[in-house]
Each structure stands twice: as structure tokens, then as C-alpha cells.
Coordinates of C-alpha atoms in Angstrom, one line a residue:
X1 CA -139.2 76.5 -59.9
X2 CA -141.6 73.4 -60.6
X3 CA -139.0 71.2 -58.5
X4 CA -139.0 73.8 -55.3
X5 CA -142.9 74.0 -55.8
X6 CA -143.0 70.4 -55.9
X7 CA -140.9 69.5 -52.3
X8 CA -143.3 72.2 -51.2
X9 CA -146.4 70.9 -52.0
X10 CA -145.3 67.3 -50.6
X11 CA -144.2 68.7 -47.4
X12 CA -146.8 70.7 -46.8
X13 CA -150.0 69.2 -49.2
X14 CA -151.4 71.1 -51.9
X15 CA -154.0 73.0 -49.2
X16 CA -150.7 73.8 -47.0
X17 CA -148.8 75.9 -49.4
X18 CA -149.4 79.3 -50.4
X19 CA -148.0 81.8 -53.2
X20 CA -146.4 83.4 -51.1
X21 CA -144.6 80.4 -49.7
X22 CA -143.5 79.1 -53.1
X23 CA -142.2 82.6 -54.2
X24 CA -139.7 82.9 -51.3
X25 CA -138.8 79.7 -51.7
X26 CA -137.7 80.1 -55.3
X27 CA -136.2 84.2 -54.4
X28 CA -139.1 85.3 -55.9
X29 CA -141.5 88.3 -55.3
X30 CA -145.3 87.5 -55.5
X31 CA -146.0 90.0 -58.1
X32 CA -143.1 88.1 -60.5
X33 CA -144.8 85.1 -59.9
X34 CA -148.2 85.8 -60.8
X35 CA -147.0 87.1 -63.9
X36 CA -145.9 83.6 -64.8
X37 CA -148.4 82.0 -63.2
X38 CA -152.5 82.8 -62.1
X39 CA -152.5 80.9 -59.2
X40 CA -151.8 78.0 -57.5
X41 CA -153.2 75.6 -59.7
X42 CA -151.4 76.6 -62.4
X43 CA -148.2 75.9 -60.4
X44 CA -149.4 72.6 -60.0
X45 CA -150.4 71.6 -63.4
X46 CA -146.6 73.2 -64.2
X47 CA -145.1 70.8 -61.8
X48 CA -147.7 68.2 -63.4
X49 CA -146.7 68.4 -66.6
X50 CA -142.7 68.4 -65.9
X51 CA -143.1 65.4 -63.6
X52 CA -146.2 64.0 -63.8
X53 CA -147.7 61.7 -67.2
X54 CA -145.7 62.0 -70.4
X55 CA -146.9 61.6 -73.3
X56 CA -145.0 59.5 -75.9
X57 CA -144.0 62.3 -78.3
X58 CA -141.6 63.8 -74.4
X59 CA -140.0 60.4 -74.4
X60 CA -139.3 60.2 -78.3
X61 CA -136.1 61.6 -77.9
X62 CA -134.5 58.9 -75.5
X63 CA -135.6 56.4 -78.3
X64 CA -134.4 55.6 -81.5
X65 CA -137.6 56.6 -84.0
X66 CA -136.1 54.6 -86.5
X67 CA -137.5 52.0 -84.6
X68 CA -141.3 52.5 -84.6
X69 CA -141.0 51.7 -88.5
X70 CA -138.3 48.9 -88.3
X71 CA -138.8 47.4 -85.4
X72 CA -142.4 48.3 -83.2
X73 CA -141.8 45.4 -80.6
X74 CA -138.0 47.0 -79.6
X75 CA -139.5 50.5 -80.0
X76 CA -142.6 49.6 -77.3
X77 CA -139.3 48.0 -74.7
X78 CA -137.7 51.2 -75.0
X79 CA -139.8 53.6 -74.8
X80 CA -141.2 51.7 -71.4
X81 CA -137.7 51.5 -70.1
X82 CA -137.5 55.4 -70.8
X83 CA -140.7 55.8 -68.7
X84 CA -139.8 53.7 -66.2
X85 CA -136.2 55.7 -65.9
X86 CA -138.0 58.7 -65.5
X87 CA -140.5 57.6 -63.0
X88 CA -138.4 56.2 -60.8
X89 CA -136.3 59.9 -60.5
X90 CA -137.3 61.2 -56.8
X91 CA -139.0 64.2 -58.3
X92 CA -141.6 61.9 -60.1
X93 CA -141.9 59.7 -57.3
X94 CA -142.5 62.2 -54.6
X95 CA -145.3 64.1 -57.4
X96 CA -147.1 60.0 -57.3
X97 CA -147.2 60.3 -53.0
X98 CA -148.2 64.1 -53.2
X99 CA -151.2 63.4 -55.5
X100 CA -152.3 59.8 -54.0
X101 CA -152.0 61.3 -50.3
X102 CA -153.9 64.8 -51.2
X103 CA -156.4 63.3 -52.9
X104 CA -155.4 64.9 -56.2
X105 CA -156.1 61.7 -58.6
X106 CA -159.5 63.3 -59.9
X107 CA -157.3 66.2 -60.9
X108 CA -158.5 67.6 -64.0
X109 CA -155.1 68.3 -65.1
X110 CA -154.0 64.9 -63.7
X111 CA -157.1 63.5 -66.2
X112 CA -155.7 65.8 -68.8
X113 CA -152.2 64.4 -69.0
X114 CA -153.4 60.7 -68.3
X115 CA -155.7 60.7 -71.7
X116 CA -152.9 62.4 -74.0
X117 CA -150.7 60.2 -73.0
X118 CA -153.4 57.4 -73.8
X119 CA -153.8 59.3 -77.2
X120 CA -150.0 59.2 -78.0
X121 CA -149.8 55.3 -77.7
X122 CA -153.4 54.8 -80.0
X123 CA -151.4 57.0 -82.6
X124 CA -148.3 54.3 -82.3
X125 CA -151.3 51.7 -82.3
X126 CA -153.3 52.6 -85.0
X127 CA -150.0 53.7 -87.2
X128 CA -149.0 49.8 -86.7
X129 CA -152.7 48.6 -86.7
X130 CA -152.8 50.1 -90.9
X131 CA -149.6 49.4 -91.1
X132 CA -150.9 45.9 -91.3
X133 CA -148.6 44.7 -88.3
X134 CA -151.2 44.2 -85.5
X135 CA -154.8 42.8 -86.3
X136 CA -157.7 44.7 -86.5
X137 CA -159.4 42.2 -84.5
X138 CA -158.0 42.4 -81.6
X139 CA -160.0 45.7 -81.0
X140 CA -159.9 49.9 -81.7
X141 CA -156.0 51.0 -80.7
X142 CA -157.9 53.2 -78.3
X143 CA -158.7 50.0 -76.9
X144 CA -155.4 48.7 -77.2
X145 CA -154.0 51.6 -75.7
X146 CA -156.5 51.6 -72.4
X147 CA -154.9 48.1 -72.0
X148 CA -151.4 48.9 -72.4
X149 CA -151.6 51.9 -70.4
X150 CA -153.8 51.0 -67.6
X151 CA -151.7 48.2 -65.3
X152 CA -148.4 50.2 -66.0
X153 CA -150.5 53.5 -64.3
X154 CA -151.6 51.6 -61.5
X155 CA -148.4 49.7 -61.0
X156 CA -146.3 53.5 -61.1
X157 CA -149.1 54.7 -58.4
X158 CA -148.7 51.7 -56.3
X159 CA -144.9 50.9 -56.3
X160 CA -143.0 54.1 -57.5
X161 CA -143.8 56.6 -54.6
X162 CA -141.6 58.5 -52.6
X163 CA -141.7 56.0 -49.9
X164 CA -141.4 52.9 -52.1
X165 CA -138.3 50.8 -51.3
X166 CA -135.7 49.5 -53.6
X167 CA -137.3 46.1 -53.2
X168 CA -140.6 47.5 -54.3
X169 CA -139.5 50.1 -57.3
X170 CA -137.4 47.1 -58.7
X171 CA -140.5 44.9 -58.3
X172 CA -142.7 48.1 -59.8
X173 CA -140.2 47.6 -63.0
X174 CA -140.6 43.9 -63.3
X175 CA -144.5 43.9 -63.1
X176 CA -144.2 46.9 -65.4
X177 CA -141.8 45.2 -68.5
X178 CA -143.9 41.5 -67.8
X179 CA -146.8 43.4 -68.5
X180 CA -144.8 45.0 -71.8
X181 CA -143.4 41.8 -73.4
X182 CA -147.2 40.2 -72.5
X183 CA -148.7 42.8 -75.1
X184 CA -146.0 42.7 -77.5
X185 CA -146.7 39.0 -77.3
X186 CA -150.1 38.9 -78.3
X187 CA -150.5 42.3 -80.1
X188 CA -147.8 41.8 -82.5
X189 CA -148.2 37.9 -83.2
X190 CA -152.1 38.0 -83.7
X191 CA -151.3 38.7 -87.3
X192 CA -149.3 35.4 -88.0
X193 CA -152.1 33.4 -85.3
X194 CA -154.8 35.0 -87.6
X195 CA -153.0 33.8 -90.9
X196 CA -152.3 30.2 -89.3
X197 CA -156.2 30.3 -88.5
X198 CA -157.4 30.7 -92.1
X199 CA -154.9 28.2 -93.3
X200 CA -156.2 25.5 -90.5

């Protein structure tokens, strides 16, 4: 139902597309469908929440977990790679050109989604932060976080719409997994540069 709601949407914006359209387009009566759903907007934060921001813990299964404790550097590569995958499915990309060309980026369920998905990567963050394995000077892990997160959103709003070519996607994923190994870089070697500092 989200999918068919979304190609709806995108074809005809979110102010173009009624109940009534969405329920014959899924074989649906009205009356069935407002007993799943209250309105319109709670279609779209449905098709928002299949195809729209994950938070880590939807992504956790494509990813060894094993990994955040044994390896947090490889966990952070994958899990990106698993975003990435996802985002770059048509579905996801034609949510990005629905919401950037309707306006719907002050969405409060857009908003929503964006800061748990913020709040997953400060748990990772502050889990490896007492863990010992990233320093506490560097700044809060929802500080961290907002720095992680931030470019990769922009670059997924920018490059990975439903008009983006392969050119660009590919490009999208580059700038994306730079970004990645930039943070891992400094994040997760600012204990040993902290440690070489005293010593100096």
C-alpha cells in the first residue's frame, strides 16, 4: 500500500492526491482505508517511515552486531553501505524528489525520523565514547552524531533523487563513504593522538 501511495504522491504531489485516489489505486474501499489509516497524513508518514530515514536499529539486521563490540570502525562502513543500498532503491529515491519538490522537508514526521535516526548513531557513539574507544574530547556523541549524520543527509537529498543519474548516485556514494572513513579517521584515532600528546 505505502509503495502505490508513494508513486501516487510523486505523480501527483502530496496536495494532488486524495483518499479516494489512493484507495482505488490499491483495490481498496474508502471506509477500509480509514480504518487503517486517519487521513492523508498518516499515509504519508507510513510511506515515510518504510522509505524515508532509518534509524540504525532497521539497518541492524544487514550488519553483523558482532561488530559494534569487535570492530566499531567496520561496523560504521557497513552499516553506511546498508543505507546507501537502501537509498539508492527507486522507491527511496522517488520519496527524496517527492519531499524536496512539495516542499515537505519541514515535515514534522520528516523532523521526526531525521532526529531518531540521529539518536540511534549517539547511542553507537556514546556506547564507544565509555567504552573508552573514542575521546571524550572530541565533543557530546550528540555532537558527534549531528556531524556524522548531517553531510551524508544532505548528500542523499542532493544526489539520490529520482532523477539523479548513475553518474551522480555513484558520485552520491563516494562523497557519502569519503565522508565515512574521514570520521572513522579522526573519531576513532583521537584516543591514541590524545595518548601520544601526554607522552610528548
Amino acid at each position: 500500500m505505502q509503495r502505490a501511495a508513494l508513486r501516487l504522491f510523486a505523480h501527483n504531489g502530496y496536495a494532488g492526491t486524495s483518499i479516494r485516489a489512493i484507495a482505488r489505486e490499491v483495490g481498496l474501499s474508502e471506509s477500509v482505508l480509514y480504518a487503517h489509516f486517519s487521513s492523508k497524513q498518516a499515509i504519508f508518514d507510513a510511506v515515510l517511515a518504510e522509505f524515508g530515514p532509518q534509524g540504525v536499529a532497521t539497518m541492524t539486521g544487514r550488519v553483523d552486531p558482532d561488530l559494534a563490540a569487535t570492530d566499531p570502525p567496520r561496523y560504521l562502513r557497513e552499516l553506511v553501505l546498508a543505507f546507501l543500498d537502501e537509498w539508492d532503491s527507486a522507491d527511496a529515491r522517488l520519496l527524496i524528489s517527492l519531499i524536496t519538490r512539495d516542499g515537505l522537508l519541514h515535515d514534522p514526521a520528516l523532523r521526526d525520523a531525521l532526529q531518531a535516526m540521529r539518536a540511534s548513531v549517539a547511542h553507537l557513539l556514546d556506547r564507544w565514547i565509555s567504552d573508552g574507544l573514542i575521546a571524550r574530547s572530541l565533543g557530546s556523541a550528540h555532537d558527534l552524531a549531528l556531524w556524522f549524520t548531517s553531510p551524508i543527509g544532505l548528500a542523499r537529498i542532493l544526489h539520490l533523487h529520482a532523477d539523479a543519474t548513475a553518474q551522480e548516485r555513484n558520485g552520491a556514494r563516494d562523497e557519502i563513504l569519503q565522508h565515512t572513513e574521514t570520521f572513522i579517521q579522526v573519531v576513532f584515532n583521537s584516543r591514541t593522538n590524545s595518548a601520544d600528546s601526554a607522552n610528548a
